[in-house]
Coordinates of C-alpha atoms in Angstrom, one line a residue:
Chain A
X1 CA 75.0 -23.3 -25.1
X2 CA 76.6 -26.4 -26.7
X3 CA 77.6 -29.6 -24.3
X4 CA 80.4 -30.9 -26.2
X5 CA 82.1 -33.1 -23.6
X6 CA 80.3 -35.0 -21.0
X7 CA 82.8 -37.6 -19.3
X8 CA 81.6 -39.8 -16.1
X9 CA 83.4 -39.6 -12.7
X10 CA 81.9 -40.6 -9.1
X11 CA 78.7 -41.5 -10.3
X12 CA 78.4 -38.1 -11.8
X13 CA 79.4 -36.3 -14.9
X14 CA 81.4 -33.4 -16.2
X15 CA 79.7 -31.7 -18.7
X16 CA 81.5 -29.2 -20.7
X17 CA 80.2 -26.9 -22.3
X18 CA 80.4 -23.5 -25.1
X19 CA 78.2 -20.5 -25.7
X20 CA 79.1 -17.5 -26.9
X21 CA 79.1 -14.2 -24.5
X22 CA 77.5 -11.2 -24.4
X23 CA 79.8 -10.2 -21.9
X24 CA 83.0 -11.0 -22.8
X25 CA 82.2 -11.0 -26.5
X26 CA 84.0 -13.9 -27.2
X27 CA 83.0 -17.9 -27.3
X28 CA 83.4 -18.6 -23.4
X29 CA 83.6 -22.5 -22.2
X30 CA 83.0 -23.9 -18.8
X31 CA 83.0 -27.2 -16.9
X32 CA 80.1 -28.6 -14.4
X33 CA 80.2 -31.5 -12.6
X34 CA 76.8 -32.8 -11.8
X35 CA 76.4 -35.3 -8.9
X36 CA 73.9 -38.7 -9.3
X37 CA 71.8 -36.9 -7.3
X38 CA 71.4 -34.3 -9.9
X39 CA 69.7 -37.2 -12.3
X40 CA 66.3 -37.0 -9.8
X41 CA 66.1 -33.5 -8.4
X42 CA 68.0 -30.2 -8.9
X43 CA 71.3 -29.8 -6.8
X44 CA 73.4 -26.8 -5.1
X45 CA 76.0 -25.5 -6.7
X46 CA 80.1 -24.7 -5.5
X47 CA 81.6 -22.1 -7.7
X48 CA 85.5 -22.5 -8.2
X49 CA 87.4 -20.3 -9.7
X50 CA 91.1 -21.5 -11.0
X51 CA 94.1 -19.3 -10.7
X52 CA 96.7 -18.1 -13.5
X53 CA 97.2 -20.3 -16.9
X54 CA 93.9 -22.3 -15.8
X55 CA 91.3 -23.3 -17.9
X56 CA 88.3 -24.7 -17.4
X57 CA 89.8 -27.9 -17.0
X58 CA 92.7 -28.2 -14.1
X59 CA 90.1 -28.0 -10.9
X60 CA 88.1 -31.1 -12.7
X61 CA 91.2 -33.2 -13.9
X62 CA 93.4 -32.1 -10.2
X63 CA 91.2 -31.6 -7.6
X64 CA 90.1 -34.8 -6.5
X65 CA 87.1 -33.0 -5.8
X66 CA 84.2 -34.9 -7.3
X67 CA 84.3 -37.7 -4.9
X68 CA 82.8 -35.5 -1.5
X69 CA 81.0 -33.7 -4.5
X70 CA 79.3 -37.0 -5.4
X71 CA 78.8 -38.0 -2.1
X72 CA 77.0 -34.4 -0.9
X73 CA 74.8 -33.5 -3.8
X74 CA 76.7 -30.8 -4.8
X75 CA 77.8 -29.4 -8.5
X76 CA 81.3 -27.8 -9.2
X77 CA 80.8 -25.1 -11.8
X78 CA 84.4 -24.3 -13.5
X79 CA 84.7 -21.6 -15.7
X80 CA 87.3 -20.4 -17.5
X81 CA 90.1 -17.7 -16.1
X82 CA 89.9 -15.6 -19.1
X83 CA 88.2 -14.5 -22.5
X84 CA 90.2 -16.5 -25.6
X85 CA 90.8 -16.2 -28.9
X86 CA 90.6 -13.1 -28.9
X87 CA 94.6 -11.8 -30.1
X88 CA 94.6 -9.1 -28.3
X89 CA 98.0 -7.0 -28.8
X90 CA 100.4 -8.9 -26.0
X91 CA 97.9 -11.4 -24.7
X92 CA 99.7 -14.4 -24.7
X93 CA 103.1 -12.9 -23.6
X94 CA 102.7 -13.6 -20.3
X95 CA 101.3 -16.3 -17.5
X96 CA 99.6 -13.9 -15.3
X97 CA 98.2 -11.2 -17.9
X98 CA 95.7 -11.5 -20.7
X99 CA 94.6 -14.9 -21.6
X100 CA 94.7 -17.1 -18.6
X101 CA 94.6 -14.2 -16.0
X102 CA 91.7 -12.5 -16.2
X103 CA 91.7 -11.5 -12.7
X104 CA 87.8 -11.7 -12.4
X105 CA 87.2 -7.8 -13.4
X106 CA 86.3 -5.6 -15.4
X107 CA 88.9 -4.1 -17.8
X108 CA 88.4 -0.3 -18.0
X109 CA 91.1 0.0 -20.8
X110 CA 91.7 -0.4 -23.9
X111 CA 92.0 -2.7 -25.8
X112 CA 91.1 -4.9 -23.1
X113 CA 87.6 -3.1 -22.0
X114 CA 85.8 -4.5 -25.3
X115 CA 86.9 -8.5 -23.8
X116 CA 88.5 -8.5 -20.6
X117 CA 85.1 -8.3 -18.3
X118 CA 85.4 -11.5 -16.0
X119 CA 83.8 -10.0 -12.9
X120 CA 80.5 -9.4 -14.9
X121 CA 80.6 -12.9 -16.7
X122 CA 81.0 -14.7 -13.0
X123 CA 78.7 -12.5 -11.3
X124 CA 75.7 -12.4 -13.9
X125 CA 75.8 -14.2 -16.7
X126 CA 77.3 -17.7 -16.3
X127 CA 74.8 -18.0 -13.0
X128 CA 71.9 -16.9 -15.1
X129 CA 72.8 -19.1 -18.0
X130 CA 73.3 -22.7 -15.8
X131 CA 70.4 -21.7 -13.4
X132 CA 68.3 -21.7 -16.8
X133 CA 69.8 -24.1 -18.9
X134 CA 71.1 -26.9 -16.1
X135 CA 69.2 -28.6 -12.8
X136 CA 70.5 -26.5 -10.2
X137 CA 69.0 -24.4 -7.4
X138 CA 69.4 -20.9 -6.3
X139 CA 71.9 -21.8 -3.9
X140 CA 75.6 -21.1 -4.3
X141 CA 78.6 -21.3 -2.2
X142 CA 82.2 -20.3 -3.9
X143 CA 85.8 -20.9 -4.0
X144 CA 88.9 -20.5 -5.5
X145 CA 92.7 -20.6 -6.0
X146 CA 95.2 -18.2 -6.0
X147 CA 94.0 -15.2 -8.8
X148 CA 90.6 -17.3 -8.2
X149 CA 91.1 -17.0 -4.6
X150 CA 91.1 -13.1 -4.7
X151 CA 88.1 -13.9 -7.6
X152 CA 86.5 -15.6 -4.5
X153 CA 87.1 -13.3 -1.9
X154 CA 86.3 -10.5 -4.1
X155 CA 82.8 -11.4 -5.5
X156 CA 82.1 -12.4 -2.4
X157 CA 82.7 -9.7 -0.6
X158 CA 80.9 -7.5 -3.2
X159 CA 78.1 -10.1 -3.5
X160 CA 77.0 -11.7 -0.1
X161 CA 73.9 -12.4 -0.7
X162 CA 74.5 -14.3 -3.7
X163 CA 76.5 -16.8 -1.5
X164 CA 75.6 -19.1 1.2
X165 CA 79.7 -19.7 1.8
X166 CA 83.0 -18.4 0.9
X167 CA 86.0 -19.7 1.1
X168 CA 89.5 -20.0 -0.8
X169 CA 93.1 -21.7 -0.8
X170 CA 95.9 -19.1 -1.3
X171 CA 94.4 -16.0 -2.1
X172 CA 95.7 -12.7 -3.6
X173 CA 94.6 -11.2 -0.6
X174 CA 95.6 -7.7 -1.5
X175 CA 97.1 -7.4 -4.6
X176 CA 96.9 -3.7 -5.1
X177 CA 99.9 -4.2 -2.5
X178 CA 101.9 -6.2 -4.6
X179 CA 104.1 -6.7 -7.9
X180 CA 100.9 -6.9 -9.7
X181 CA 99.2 -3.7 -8.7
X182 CA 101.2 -1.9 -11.2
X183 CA 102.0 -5.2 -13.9
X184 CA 98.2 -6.1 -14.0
X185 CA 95.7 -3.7 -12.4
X186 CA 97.2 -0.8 -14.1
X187 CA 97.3 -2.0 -17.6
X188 CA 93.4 -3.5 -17.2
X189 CA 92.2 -0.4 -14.8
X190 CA 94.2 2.6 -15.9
X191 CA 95.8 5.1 -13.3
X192 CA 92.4 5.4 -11.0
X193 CA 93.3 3.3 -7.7
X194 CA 89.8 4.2 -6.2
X195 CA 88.5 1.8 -8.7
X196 CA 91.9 -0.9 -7.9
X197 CA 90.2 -0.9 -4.6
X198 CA 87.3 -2.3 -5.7
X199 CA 89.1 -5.7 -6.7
X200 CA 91.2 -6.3 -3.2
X201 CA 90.2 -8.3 -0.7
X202 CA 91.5 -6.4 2.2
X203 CA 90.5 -3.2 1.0
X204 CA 87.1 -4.5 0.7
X205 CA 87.1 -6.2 4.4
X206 CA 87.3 -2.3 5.8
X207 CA 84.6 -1.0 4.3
X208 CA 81.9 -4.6 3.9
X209 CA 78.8 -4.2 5.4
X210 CA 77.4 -7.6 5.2
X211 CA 80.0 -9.9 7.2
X212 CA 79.5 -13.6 5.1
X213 CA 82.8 -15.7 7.1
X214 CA 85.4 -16.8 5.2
X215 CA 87.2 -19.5 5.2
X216 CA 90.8 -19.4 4.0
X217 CA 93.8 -22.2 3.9
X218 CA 97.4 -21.5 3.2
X219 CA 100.3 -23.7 2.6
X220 CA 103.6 -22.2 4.7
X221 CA 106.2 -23.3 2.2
X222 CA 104.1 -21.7 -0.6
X223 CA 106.7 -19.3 -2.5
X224 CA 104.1 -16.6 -3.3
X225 CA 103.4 -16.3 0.5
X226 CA 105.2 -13.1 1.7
X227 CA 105.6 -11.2 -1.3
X228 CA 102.4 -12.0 -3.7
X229 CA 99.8 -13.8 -1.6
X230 CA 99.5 -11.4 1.9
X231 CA 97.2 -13.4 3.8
X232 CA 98.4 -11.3 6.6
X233 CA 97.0 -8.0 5.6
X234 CA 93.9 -10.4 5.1
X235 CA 94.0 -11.1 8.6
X236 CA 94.6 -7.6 10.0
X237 CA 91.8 -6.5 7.9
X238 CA 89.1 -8.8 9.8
X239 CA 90.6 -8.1 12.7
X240 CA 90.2 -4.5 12.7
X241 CA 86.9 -4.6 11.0
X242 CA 85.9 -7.9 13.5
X243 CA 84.7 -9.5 10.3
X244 CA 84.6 -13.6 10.7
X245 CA 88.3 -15.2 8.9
X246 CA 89.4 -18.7 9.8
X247 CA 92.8 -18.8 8.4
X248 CA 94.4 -21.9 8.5
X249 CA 98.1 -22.5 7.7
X250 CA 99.7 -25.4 6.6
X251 CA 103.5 -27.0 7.4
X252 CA 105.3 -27.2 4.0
X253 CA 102.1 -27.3 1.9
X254 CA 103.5 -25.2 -1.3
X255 CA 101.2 -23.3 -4.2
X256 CA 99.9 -26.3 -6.6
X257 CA 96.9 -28.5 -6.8
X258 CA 98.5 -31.2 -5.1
X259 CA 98.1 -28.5 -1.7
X260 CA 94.7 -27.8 -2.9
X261 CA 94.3 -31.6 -3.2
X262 CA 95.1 -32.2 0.4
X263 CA 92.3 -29.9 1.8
X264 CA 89.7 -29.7 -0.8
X265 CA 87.3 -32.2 1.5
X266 CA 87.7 -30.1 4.4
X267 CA 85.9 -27.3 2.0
X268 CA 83.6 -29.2 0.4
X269 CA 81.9 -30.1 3.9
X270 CA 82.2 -26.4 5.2
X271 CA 80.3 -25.3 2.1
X272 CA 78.1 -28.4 2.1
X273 CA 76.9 -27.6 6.2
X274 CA 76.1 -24.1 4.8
X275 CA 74.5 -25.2 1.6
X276 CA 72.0 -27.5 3.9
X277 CA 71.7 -24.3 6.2
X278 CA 73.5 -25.2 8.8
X279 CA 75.6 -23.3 10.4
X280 CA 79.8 -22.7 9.6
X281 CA 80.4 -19.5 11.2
X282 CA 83.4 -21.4 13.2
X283 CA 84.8 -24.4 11.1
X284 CA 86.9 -26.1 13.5
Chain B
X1 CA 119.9 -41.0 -7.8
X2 CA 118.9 -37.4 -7.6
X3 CA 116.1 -36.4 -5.5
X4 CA 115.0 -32.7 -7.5
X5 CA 111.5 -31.7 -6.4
X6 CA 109.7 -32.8 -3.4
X7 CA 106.1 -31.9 -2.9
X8 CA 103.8 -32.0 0.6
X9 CA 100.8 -34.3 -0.3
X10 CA 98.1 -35.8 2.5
X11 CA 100.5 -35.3 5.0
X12 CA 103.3 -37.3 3.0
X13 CA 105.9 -36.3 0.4
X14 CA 106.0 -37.0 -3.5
X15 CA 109.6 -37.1 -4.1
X16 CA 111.0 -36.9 -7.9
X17 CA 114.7 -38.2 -8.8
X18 CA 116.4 -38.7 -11.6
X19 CA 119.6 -41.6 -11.9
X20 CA 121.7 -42.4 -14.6
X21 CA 120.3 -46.3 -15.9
X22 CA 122.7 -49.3 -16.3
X23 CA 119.6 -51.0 -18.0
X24 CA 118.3 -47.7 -20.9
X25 CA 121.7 -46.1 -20.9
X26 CA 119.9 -42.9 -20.5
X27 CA 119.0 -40.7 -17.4
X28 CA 115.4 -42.2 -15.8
X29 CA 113.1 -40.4 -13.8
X30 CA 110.5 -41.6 -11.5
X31 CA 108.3 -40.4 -8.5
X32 CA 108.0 -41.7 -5.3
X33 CA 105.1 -41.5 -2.8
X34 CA 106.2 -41.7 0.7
X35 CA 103.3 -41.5 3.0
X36 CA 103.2 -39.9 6.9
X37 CA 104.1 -43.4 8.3
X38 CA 107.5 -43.7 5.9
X39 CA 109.0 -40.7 8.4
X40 CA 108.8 -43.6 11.0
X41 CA 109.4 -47.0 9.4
X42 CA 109.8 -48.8 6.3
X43 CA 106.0 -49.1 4.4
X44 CA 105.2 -51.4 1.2
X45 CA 105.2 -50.5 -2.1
X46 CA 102.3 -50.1 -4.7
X47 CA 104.3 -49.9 -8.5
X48 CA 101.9 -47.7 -10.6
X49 CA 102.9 -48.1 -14.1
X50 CA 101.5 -45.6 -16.2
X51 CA 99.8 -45.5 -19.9
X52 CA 100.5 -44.0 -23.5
X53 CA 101.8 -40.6 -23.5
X54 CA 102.2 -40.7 -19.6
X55 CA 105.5 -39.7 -17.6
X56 CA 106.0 -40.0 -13.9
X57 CA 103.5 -37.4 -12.9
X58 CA 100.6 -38.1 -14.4
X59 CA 99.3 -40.2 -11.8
X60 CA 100.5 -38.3 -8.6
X61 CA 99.0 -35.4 -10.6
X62 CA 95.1 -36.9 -11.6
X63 CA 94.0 -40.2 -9.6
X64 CA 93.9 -38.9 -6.2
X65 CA 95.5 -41.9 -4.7
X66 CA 97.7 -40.2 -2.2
X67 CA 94.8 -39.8 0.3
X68 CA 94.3 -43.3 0.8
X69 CA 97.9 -44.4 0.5
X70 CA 98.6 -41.5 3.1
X71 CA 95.7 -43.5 5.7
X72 CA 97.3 -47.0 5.1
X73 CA 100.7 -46.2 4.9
X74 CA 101.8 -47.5 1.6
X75 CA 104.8 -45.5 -0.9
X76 CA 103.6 -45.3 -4.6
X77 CA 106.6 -46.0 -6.8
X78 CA 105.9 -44.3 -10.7
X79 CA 108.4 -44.4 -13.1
X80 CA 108.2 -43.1 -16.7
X81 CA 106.7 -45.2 -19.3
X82 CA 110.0 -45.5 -21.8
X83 CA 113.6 -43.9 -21.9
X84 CA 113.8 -40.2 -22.6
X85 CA 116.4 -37.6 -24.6
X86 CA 117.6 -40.6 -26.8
X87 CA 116.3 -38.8 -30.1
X88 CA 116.4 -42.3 -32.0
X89 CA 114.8 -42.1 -35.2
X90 CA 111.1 -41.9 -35.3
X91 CA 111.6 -42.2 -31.9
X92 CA 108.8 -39.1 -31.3
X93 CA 106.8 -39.2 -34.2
X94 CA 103.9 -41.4 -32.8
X95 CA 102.0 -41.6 -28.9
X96 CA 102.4 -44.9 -29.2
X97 CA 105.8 -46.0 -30.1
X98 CA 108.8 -44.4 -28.9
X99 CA 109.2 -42.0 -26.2
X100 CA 105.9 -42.5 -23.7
X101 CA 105.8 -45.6 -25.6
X102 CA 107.9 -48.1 -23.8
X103 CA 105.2 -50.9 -23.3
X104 CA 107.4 -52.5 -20.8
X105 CA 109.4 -55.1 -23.2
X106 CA 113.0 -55.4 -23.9
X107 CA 113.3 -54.7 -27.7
X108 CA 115.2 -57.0 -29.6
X109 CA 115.7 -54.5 -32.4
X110 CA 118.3 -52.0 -33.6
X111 CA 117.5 -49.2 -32.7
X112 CA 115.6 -49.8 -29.9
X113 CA 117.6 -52.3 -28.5
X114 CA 120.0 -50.2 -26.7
X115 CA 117.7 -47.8 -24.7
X116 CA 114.4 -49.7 -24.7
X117 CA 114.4 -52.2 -21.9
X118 CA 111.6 -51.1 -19.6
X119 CA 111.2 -54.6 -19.0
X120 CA 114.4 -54.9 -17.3
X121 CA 114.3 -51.4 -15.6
X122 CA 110.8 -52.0 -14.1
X123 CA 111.4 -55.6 -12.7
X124 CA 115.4 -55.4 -11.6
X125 CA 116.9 -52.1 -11.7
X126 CA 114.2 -49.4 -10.1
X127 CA 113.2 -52.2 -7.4
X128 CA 116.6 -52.6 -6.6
X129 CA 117.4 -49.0 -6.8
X130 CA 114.4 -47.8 -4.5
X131 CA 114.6 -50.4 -1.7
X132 CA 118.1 -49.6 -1.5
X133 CA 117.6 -45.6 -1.2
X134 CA 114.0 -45.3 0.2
X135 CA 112.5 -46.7 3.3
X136 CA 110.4 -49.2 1.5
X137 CA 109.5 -52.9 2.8
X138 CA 109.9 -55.7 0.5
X139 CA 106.3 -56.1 0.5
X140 CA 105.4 -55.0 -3.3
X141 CA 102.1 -54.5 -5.3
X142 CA 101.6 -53.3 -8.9
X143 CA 98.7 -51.8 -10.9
X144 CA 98.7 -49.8 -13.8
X145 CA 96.5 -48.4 -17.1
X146 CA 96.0 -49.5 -20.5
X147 CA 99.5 -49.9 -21.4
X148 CA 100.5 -49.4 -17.9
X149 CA 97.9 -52.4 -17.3
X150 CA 99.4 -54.5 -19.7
X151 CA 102.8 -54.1 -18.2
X152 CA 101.4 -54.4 -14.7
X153 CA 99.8 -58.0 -15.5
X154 CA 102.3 -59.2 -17.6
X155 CA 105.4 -58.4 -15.0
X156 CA 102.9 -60.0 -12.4
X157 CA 102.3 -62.9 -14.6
X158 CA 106.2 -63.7 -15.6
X159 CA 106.8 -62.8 -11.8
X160 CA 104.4 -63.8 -9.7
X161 CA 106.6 -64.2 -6.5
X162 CA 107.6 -60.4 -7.1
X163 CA 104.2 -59.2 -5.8
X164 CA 101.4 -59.5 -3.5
X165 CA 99.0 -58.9 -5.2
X166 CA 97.9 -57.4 -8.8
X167 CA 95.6 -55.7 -10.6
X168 CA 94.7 -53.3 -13.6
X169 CA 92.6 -50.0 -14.6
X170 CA 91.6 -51.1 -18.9
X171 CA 94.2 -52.7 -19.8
X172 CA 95.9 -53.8 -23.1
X173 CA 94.6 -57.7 -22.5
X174 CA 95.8 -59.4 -25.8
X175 CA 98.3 -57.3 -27.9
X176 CA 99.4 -59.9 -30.1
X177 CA 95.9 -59.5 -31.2
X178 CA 95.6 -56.0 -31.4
X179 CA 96.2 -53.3 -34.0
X180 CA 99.5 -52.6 -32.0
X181 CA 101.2 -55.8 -32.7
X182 CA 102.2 -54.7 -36.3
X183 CA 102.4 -51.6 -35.5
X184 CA 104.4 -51.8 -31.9
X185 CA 105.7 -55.0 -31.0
X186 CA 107.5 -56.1 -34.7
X187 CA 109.3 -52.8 -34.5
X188 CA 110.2 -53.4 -31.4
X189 CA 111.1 -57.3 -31.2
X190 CA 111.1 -58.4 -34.7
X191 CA 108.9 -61.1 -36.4
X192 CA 109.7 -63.6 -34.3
X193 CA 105.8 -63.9 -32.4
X194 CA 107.0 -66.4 -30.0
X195 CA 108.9 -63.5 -28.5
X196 CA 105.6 -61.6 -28.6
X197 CA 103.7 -64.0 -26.7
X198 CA 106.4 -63.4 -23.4
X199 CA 104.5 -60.0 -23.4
X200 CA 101.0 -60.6 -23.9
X201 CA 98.8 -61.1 -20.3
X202 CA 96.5 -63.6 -22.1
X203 CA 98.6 -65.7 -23.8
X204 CA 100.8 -65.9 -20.4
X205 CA 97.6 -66.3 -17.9
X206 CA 97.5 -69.8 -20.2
X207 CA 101.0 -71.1 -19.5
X208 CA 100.5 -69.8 -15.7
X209 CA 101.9 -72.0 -12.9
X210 CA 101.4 -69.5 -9.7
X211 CA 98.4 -67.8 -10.1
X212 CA 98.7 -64.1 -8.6
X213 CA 95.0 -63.5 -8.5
X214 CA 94.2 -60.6 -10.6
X215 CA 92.2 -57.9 -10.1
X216 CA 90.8 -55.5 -13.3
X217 CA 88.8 -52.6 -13.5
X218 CA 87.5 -51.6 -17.5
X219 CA 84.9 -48.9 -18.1
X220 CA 82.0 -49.9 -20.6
X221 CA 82.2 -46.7 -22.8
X222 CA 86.4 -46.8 -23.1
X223 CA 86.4 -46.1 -26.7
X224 CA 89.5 -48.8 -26.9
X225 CA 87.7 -51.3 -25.5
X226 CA 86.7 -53.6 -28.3
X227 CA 89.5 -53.5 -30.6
X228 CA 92.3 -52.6 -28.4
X229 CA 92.1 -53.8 -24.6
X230 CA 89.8 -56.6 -25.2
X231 CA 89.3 -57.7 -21.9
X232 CA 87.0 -60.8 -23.0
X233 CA 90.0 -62.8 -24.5
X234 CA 91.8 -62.1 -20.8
X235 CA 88.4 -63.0 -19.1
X236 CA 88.3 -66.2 -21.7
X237 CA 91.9 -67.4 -21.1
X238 CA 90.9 -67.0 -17.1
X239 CA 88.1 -69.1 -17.5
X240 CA 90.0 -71.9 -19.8
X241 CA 93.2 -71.7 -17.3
X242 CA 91.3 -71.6 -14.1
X243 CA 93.2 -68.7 -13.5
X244 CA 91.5 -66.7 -10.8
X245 CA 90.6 -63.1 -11.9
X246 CA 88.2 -60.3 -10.6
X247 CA 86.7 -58.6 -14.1
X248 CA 84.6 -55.6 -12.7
X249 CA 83.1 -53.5 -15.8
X250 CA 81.7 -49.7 -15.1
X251 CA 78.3 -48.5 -16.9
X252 CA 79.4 -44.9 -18.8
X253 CA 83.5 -44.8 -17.6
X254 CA 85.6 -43.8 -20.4
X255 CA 89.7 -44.6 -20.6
X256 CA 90.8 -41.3 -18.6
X257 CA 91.7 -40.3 -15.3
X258 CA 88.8 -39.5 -14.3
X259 CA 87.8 -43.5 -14.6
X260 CA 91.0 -44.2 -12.8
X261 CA 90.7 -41.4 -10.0
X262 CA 86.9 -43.1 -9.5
X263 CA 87.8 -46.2 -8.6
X264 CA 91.5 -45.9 -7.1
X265 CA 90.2 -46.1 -3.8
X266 CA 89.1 -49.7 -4.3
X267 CA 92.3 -50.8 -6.0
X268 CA 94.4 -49.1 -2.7
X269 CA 92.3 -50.9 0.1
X270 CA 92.4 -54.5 -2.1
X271 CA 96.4 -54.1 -2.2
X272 CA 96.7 -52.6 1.6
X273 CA 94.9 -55.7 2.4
X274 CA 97.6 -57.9 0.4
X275 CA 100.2 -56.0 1.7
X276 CA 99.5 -56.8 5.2
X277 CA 98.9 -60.2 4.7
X278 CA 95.3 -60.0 4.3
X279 CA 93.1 -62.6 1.7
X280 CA 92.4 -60.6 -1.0
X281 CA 91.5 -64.0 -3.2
X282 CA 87.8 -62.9 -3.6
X283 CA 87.5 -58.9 -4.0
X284 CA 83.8 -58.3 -3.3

C-alpha cells in the first residue's frame, strides 16, 4: 500500500493511496480523509461510495464534505467505482458499464468475473487493509451516490452488522426494475435473476432480517427519478416489510454533486450521532 | 445574454449564460450565484475570478462557497478566465497563455489584441451586463486565486471605488518579477514594462492613493510560492506604502481547491461584513 498523494484540507488530510488487489486483481487506488483528531487517537470511519464515471477523487474534490468531517472526528474513505487498466473487450465504451461502473458486485461472467468483483473489495478487503494499515476504529457508517447509492443500500443491507449507519443520496433503489437490469446486470451476472436479486435494494428490504434504518435524500427535479432511480419501490418495500426508511425529497434539487453538496452535513451528523452511539432511528 | 443551465444549490440557483462580448468579440460565459434572498430583493455581489486553466465552474464546482453565500445573502458573479473558440495561434498550446490564460490585462499585441481584454470585460462590460439583467445591488466585492488573485488585487487596486472590500486566495503578487513576465506579459503587451507595471498588485499597492484594505490568504507548502506568487514583495510594498493588508499564511495548504474550499468561509463573512457596511479594516 503506497501513499502517493497526501494534500491538507480542514485541518486534516487526504491521503491517497495504491496497492494492488487480490480481489480485483488489478492495482486498485482509494482516497481517505483523516481528521486532526486522527493525529492523537484512532477515528471512525464514513464509507462513500461515488456513482458512475467516479473515481476516487470527485466526493473529495465536490463534496464539501471535510469541513463537518473535520469538525466530528470522522474519516471519509473513497474508493474507487471500478477495477482499471484492465482493457477488458468494451470497457471503456460506455459511462455506466465497465470501468467507472462497477456496480459494487461480483461479476459472474466472463470476461469480467476474473476483475469485476467490487462487492468483495468494499466488503472485505479495503476495510481489512485501512483498519491495518491506517488509525481508524472498528466503527463504520456508509454512504453513497447514485450506483454508490444502491452500493450503500446493498452492502448494507447484506452487511448490518458491519455498519453503525446507512444512508445514501439518489439511490438505484431497484435496478433489476430498470433499463439497466438487462444493459448491466445481465452482461456482469448472466441470465440467473435469483442472483440479480441479490444486488437490489428493494428486493433485499423483503426478505432482511436485521432492520439497520436508512436514511435516504432525493432531489425532485433529478432526471433519473422516475425511470432509473425508483425510490418509490424503495419506499413500498419498507413499508410492507415495516423496515425503518426516512426518505426525504427535495424541490428542484437535480442528480449532481452540487445536490449532494446541499445535504451532505445533514448526513454527516446523522452518521456521526450513530457513530458516538447515539441514537438515529428517526432523523428529523 | 443566455441563461442555458440553471442548478438548485443551498436553497439558491447557480445560473450559467452565455452573451455575445462588445469588449472579446467572442461569445463569453459566466456563472452566477443567486442565493435564497435574490427571489426577494436585490443582494450584493462577490466577483470570484478564477486561476490558470479555470472556466466559470470551477469554483461553483470545488470551494463550497454557496453555503455561506446562501446564509448571508450574497450572488457570486464567475466569469471565465480568457475569451474562448478564437483558435488564434498558439492560442492552446500552453496552461498559461492563451485560452484559461487571460490574466485579466488588455493585450496590446497582434494577435491578442482583438479578443484578449479581460481587463475591460471584468471591470465595464460583465458589471454592467449583470446589474442590468440580475437582481444584484451595487454593492460589489472581489476575490480570486493565483492568477484569479492577481486580477482580483490589481482591478481592486486600479479601482478602488469599484469595491467594498478585497481580498485574495495565493495570488500572483509581483508578475513583473516572475518567470511569467517573459513568458506572459511581453506576448501579451509588448516590451514596453511601463505597461507591465499597470498590472502588477505590488508595483500598484506603491503608487496607491485609496487604499482598499486587502485581505490574502497563501498556504505555506504552495509549490508556487517562492518563485511565482511571492507574497513577501506584496507584504514589503505594504509595509513601505503603509498600505493596509491582512497576510495570513497556512502551515501544510498547497495551491488547490482544497486550500481555497478551507478557508472560503473566512473570506465570505469578511466581505458580508463589507458589504453591509461593516469595518472590516482589521480581519482578526
Amino acid at each position: 500500500m503506497q501513499l502517493f498523494s497526501q494534500i491538507k484540507s480542514f485541518g486534516g488530510y487526504i491521503n491517497r493511496y495504491r496497492h494492488p488487489s487480490t480481489t480485483t486483481h488489478c492495482e486498485m487506488t482509494f482516497s481517505l480523509y483523516l481528521p486532526p483528531l486522527a493525529e492523537s487517537t484512532s477515528v471512525p470511519v464514513l464509507y462513500w461510495l461515488s456513482g458512475l464515471t467516479c473515481t476516487d477523487e470527485n466526493f473529495m474534490q465536490k463534496a464539501g464534505a471535510q469541513r463537518v468531517a473535520s469538525e466530528l472526528g470522522i474519516a471519509i474513505l473513497c474508493p474507487d467505482t471500478s477495477p482499471r487498466g484492465t482493457n477488458l473487450p468494451g470497457e471503456h465504451e460506455s459511462e455506466d458499464f465497465g470501468s467507472g461502473a462497477g456496480f459494487y458486485l461480483n461479476a459472474t461472467q466472463a470476461p469480467w468475473i476474473q476483475h469485476y468483483r467490487m462487492y468483495d473489495y468494499i466488503v472485505e478487503e479495503l476495510p481489512a487493509l485501512v483498519k491495518t494499515h491506517c488509525p481508524v476504529l472498528d466503527k463504520w457508517s456508509i454512504s453513497g451516490h447514485s450506483m454508490g447509492g444502491h452500493g450503500a443500500l446493498i452492502i448494507a443491507l447484506k452487511n448490518p452488522h458491519a455498519f453503525v449507519s446507512a444512508s445514501a443520496f439518489a439511490p438505484i433503489c431497484n435496478p433489476i426494475d430498470s433499463p439497466w437490469a438487462d444493459k448491466i446486470f445481465s452482461r456482469y451476472l448472466g441470465a440467473d435473476k435469483a442472483l440479480w436479486e441479490e444486488y437490489d435494494a428493494t428486493v433485499l428490504i423483503e426478505n432482511a432480517q436485521e432492520k439497520l434504518p436508512l436514511f435516504v435524500d432525493q432531489g425532485e427535479a433529478d432526471e433519473f427519478l422516475t425511470e432509473k432511480l425508483k425510490p418509490a419501490a424503495l419506499q413500498a418495500a419498507c413499508e410492507k416489510a415495516k423496515y425503518p426508511l426516512t426518505l426525504r425529497t427535495h424541490h428542484g434539487y437535480g442528480h449532481s454533486y452540487y445536490f449532494i453538496a446541499s445535504f451532505i452535513e445533514d448526513h454527516l451528523r446523522y452518521h456521526g450521532k450513530a457513530l458516538k452511539g447515539e441514537s438515529t432511528h428517526v432523523y428529523y
